Short mmCIF file of C-alpha atoms and ligand atoms in Angstrom, two decimals:
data_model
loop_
_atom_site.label_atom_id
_atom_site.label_comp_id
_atom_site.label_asym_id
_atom_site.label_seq_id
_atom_site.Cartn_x
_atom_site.Cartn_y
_atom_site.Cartn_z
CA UNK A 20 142.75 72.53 35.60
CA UNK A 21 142.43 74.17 32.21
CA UNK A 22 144.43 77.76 32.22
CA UNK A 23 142.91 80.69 30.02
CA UNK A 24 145.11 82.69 27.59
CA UNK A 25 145.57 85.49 30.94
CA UNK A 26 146.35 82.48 33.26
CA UNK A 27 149.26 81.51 30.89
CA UNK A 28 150.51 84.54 30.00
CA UNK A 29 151.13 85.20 34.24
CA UNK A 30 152.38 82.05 33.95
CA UNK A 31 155.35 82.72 31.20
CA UNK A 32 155.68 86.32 32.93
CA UNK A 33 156.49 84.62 36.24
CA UNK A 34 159.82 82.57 34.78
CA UNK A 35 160.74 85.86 32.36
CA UNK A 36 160.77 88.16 35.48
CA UNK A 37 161.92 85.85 38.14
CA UNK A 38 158.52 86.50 40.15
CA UNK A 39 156.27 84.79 42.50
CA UNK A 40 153.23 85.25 42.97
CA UNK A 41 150.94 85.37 46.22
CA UNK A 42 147.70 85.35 46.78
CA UNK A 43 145.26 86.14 49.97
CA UNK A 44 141.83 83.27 50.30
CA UNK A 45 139.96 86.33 49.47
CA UNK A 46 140.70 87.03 46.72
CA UNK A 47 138.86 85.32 43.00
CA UNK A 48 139.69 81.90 42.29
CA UNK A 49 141.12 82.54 39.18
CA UNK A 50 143.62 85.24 40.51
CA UNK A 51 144.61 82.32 43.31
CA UNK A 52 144.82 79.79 40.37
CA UNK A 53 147.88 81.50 39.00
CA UNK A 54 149.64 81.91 42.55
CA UNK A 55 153.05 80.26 43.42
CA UNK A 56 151.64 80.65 47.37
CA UNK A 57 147.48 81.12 48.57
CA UNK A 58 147.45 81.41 52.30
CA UNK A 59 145.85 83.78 55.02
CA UNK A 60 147.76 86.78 56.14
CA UNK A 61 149.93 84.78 58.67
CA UNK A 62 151.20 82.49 55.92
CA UNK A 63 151.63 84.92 53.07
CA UNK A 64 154.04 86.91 56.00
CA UNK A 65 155.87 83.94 56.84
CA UNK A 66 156.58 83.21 52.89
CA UNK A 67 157.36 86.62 51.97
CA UNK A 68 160.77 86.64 54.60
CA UNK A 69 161.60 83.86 52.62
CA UNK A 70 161.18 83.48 49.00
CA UNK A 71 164.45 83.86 46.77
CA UNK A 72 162.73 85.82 43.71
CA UNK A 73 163.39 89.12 43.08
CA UNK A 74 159.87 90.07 42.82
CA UNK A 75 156.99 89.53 44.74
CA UNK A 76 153.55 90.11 42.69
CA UNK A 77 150.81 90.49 45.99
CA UNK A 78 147.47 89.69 45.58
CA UNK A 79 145.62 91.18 48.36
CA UNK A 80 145.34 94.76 49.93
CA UNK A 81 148.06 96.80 50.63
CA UNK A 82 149.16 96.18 54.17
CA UNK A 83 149.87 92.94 53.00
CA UNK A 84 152.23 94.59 50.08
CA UNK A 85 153.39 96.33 52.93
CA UNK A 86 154.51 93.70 54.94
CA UNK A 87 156.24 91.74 51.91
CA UNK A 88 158.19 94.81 51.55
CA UNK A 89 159.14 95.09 55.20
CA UNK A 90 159.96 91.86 55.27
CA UNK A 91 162.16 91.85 51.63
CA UNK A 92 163.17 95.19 51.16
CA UNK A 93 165.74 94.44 49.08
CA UNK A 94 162.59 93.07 46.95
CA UNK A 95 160.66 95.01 43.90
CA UNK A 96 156.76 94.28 45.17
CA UNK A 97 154.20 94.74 42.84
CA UNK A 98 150.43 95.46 44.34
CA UNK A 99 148.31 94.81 41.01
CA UNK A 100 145.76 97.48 42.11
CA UNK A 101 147.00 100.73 44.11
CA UNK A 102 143.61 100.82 45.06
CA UNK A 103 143.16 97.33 47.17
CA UNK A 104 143.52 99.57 49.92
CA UNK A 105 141.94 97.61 53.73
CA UNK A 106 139.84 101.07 55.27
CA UNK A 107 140.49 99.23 58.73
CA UNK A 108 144.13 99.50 58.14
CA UNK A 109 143.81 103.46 58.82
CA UNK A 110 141.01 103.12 61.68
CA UNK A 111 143.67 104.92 64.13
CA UNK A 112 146.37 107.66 64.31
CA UNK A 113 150.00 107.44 65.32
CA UNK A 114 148.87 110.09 67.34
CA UNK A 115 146.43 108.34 69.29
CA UNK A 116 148.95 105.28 70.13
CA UNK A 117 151.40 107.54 71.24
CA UNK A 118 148.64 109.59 73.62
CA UNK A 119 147.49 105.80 75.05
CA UNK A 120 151.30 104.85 75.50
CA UNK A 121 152.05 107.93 77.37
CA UNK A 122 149.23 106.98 80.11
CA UNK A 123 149.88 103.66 80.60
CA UNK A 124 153.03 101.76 82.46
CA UNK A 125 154.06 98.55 81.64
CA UNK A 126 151.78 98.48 78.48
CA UNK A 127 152.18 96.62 74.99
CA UNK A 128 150.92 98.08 72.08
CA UNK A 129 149.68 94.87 69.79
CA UNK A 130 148.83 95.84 66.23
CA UNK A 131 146.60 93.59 64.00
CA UNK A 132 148.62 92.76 60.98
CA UNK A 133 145.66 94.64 58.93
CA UNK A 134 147.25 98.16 59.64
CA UNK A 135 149.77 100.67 58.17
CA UNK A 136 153.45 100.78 58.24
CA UNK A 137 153.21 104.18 60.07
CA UNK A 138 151.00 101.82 62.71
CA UNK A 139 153.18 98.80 62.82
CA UNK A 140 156.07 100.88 63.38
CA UNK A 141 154.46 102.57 66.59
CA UNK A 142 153.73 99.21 67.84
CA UNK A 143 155.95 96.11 69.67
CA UNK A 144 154.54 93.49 68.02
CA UNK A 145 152.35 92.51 65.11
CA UNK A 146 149.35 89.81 65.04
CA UNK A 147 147.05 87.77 63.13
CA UNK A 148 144.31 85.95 64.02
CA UNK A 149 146.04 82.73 63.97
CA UNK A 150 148.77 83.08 66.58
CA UNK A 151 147.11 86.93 68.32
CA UNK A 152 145.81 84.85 71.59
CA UNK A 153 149.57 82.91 71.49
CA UNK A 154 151.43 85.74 71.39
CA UNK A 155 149.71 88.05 73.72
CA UNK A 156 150.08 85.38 76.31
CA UNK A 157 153.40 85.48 75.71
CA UNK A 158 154.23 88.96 76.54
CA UNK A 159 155.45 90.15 79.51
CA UNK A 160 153.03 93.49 80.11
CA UNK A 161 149.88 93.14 82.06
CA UNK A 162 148.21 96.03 79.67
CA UNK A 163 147.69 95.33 75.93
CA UNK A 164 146.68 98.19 73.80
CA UNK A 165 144.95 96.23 70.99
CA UNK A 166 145.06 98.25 67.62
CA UNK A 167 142.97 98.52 65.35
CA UNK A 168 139.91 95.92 65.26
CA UNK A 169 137.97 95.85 68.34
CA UNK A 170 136.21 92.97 67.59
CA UNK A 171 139.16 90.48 67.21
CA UNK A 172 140.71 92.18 70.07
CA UNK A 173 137.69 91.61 72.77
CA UNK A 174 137.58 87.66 71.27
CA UNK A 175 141.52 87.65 72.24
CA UNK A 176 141.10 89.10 75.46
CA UNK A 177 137.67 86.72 76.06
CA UNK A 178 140.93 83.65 75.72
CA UNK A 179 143.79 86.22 78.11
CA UNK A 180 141.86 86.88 80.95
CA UNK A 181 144.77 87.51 82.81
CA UNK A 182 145.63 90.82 80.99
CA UNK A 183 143.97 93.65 81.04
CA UNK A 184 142.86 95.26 77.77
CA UNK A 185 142.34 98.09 76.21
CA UNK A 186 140.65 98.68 72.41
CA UNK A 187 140.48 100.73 69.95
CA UNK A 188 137.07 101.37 67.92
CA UNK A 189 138.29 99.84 64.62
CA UNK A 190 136.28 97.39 62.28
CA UNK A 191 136.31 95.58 59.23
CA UNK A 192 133.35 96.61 57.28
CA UNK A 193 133.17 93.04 55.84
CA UNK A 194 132.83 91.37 58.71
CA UNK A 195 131.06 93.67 61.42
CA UNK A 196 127.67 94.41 59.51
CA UNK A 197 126.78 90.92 60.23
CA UNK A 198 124.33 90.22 63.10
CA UNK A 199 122.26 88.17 65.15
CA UNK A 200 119.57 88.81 63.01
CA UNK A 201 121.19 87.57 60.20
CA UNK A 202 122.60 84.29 62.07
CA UNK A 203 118.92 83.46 63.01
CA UNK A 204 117.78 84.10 59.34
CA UNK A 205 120.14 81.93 57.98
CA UNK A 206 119.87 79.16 60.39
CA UNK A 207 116.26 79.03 59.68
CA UNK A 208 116.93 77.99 55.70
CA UNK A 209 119.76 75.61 56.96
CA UNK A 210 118.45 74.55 60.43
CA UNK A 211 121.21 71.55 60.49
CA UNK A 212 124.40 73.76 59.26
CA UNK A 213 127.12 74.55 61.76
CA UNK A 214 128.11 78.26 61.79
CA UNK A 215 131.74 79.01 61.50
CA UNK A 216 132.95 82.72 61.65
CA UNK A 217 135.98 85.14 61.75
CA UNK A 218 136.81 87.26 65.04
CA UNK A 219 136.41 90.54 63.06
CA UNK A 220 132.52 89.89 63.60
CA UNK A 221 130.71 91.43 66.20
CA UNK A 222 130.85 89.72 69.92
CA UNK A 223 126.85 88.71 68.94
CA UNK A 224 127.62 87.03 65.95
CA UNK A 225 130.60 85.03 67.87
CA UNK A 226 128.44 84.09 70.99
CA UNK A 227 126.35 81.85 68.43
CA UNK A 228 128.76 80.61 66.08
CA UNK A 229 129.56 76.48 66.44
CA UNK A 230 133.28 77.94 65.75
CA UNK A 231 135.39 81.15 65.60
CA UNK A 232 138.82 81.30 64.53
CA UNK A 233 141.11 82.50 61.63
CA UNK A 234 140.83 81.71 58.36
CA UNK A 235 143.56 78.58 58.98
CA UNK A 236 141.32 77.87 61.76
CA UNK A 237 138.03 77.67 59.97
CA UNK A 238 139.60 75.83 56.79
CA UNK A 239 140.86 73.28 59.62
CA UNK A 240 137.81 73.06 61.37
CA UNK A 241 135.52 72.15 57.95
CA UNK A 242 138.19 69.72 57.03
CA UNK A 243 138.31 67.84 60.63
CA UNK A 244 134.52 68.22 61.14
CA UNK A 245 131.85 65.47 60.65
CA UNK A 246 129.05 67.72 59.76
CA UNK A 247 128.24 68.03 55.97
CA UNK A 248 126.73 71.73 56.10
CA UNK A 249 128.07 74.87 56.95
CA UNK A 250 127.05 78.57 57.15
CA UNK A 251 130.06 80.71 56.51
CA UNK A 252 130.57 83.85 58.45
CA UNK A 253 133.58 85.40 56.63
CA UNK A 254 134.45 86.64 53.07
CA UNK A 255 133.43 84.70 50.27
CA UNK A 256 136.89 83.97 48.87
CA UNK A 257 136.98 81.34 51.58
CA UNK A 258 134.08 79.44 49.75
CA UNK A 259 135.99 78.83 47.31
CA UNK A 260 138.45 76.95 49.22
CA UNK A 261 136.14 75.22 51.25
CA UNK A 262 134.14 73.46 48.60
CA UNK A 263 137.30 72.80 46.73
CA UNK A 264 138.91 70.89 49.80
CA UNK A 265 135.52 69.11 50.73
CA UNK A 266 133.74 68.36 47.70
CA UNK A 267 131.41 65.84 49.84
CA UNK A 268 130.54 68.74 52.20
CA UNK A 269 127.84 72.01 51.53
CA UNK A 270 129.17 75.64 52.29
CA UNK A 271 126.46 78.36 52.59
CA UNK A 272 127.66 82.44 53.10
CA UNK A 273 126.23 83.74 56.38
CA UNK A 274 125.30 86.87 54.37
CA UNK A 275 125.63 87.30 50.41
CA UNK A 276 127.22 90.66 50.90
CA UNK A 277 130.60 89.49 53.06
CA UNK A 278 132.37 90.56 50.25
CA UNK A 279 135.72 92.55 50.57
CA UNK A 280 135.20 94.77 47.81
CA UNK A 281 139.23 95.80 47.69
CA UNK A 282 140.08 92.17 47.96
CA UNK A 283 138.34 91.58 44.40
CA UNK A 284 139.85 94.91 42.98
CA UNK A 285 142.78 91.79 41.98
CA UNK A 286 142.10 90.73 38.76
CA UNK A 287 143.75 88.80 36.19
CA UNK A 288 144.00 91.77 33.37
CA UNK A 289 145.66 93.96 36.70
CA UNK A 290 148.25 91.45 37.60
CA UNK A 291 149.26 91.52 33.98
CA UNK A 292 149.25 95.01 33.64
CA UNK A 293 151.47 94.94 36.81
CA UNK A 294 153.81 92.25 35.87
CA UNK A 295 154.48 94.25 31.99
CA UNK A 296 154.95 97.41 33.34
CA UNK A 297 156.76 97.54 36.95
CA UNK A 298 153.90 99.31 38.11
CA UNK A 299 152.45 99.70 40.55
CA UNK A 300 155.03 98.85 43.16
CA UNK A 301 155.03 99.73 46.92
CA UNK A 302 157.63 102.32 47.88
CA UNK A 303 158.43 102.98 51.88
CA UNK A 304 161.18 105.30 53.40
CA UNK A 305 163.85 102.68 54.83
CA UNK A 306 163.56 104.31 58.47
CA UNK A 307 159.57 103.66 58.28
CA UNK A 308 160.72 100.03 57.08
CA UNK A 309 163.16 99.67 59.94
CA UNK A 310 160.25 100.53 62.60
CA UNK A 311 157.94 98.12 61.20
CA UNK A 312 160.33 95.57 61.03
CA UNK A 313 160.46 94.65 64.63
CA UNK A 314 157.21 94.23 65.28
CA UNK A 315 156.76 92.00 62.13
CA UNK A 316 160.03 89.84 62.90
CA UNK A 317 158.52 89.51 66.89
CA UNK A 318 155.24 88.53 65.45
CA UNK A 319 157.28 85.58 63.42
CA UNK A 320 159.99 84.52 66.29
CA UNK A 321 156.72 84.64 68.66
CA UNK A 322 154.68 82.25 66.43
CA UNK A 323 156.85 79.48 65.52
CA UNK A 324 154.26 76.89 65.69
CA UNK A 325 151.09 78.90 65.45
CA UNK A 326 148.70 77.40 62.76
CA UNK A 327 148.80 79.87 59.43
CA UNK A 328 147.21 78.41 57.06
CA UNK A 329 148.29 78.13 53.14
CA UNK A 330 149.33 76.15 50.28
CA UNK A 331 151.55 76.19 47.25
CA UNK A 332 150.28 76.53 43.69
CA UNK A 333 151.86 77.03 40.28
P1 13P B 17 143.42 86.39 57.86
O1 13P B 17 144.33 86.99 58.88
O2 13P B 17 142.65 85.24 58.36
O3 13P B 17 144.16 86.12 56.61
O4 13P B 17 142.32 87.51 57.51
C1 13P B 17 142.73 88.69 56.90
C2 13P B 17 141.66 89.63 56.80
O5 13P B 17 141.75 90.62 56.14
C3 13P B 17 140.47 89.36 57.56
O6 13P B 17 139.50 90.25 57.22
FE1 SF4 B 18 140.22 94.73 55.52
FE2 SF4 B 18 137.97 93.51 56.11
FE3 SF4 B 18 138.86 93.46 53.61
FE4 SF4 B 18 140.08 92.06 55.52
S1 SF4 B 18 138.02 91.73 54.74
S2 SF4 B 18 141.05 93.32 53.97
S3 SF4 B 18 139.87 93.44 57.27
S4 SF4 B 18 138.18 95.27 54.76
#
């Protein structure tokens, strides 16, 4: 593929600086174009405890600069907009864990990767989509305290019915406006299209999907599947990937608005900007890194061979 005069100049700023640079599915195409590492927020976890470079240039919102950090502290990790902020991330209180965990015995606070460092550090283990229902089984406590999205969490605890859950009233704005209004609509223009959606959507929107899973799991289901059309009920980063893998195969958004709006604050002329100046980078006091440390590690000893989903680039 034919770079532009931004493209290359990441390109040469990347060997100068020693940097790599990683990018989430949701973000533009050309942003992931110019990424070392494109993956969901599993993968891009899983490579940022183990790259060598000394920095790490994220491309995505900020707990995902978070978690790079946590991971690498002794890394400098550049967020190209200070902005690409996820409002679920701050959809409940330190406060409020601490009140639930003070209730409940033999209960395991599980925090959604998409959350703050303040919130990872309150909880014992971190989760994605693509290993949550693997790791929850694996826990020892009967109660789960599922922070912050109470979608994904009720579509975990749909696949644990041997725990007993409680939720917290978080959302991703993204994902939850959808409906069942708009799955009918859209099945009506593309009557022969198999629906394949993200947990963060409302239990409505799940019930009459063909699939839901994580982003690793959708990707894998399009690939594997024998059907040629598809309505897509997540962001629209993940289009992009989709008709690039199956060029044969049609992908059609759910809803033309699933669009993370921090997500596309990335753009080339930021991750420049970013690269040339050191700026800006993601600071955390080392005691609020040590917290969230253990529940990020647990999350990546308890998922050994859960199915993230990414690939290398440039
Ligand atoms: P993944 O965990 O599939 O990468 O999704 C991240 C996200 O922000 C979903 O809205
Ligand atoms: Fe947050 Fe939703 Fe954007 Fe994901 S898509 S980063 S959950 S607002």
């Amino acid at each position: 593929m034919q770079m532009n005069e931004k493209q290359l100049r990441i390109l040469k700023l990347k060997k100068e600086m020693d940097a790599v640079v990683l990018a989430h599915y949701y973000v533009t195409g050309d942003v992931q174009e110019v990424a070392d590492y494109v993956g969901d927020s599993f993968y891009l976890s899983r490579v940022a405890s183990r790259v060598q470079a000394k920095t790490i240039v994220m491309c995505g919102v900020r707990f995902m600069a978070e978690s790079a950090k946590i991971l690498s502290p002794e890394k400098n990790v550049l967020l190209p907009a200070a902005d690409a902020d996820c409002p679920m991330a701050h959809m409940v209180t330190a406060g409020q864990v601490r009140r639930v965990r003070a209730q409940h015995e033999d209960l395991a606070v599980v925090c959604y990767v998409n959350s703050t460092a303040e919130l990872k550090g309150e909880s014992d283990v971190c989760v994605t989509s693509a290993n949550a229902v693997q790791i929850v089984r694996a826990l020892p406590n009967r109660q789960i305290y599922f922070i912050p999205d109470e979608n994904l969490g009720r579509f975990i605890a749909a696949q644990v019915p041997e725990k007993q859950f409680l939720f917290h009233q978080g959302f991703c704005p993204t994902h939850a406006f959808l409906s069942a209004e708009d799955v009918k609509a859209a099945r009506r223009a593309h009557p022969d299209a198999l629906l394949l959606v993200h947990p963060e959507c409302r239990p409505e929107v799940v019930e009459l999907a063909n699939y839901a899973g994580s982003t690793a799991g959708i990707l894998r289901f399009a690939r594997e599947s024998r059907a040629k059309t598809f309505l897509i009920g997540t962001e629209h980063g993940v289009l992009y990937d989709l008709a690039k893998e199956n060029p044969d195969k049609c992908f059609y958004p759910l809803h033309p608005k699933q669009i993370c709006p921090n997500m596309k604050r990335i753009t080339l002329e930021k991750v420049i900007r970013a690269m040339e100046s050191g700026f800006p980078s993601v600071f955390l006091e080392e005691e609020e890194i040590q917290r969230a440390r253990r529940p990020l590690q647990r999350m990546l000893e308890l998922s050994k061979a859960a199915d993230s989903c990414g690939k290398e680039g440039n």
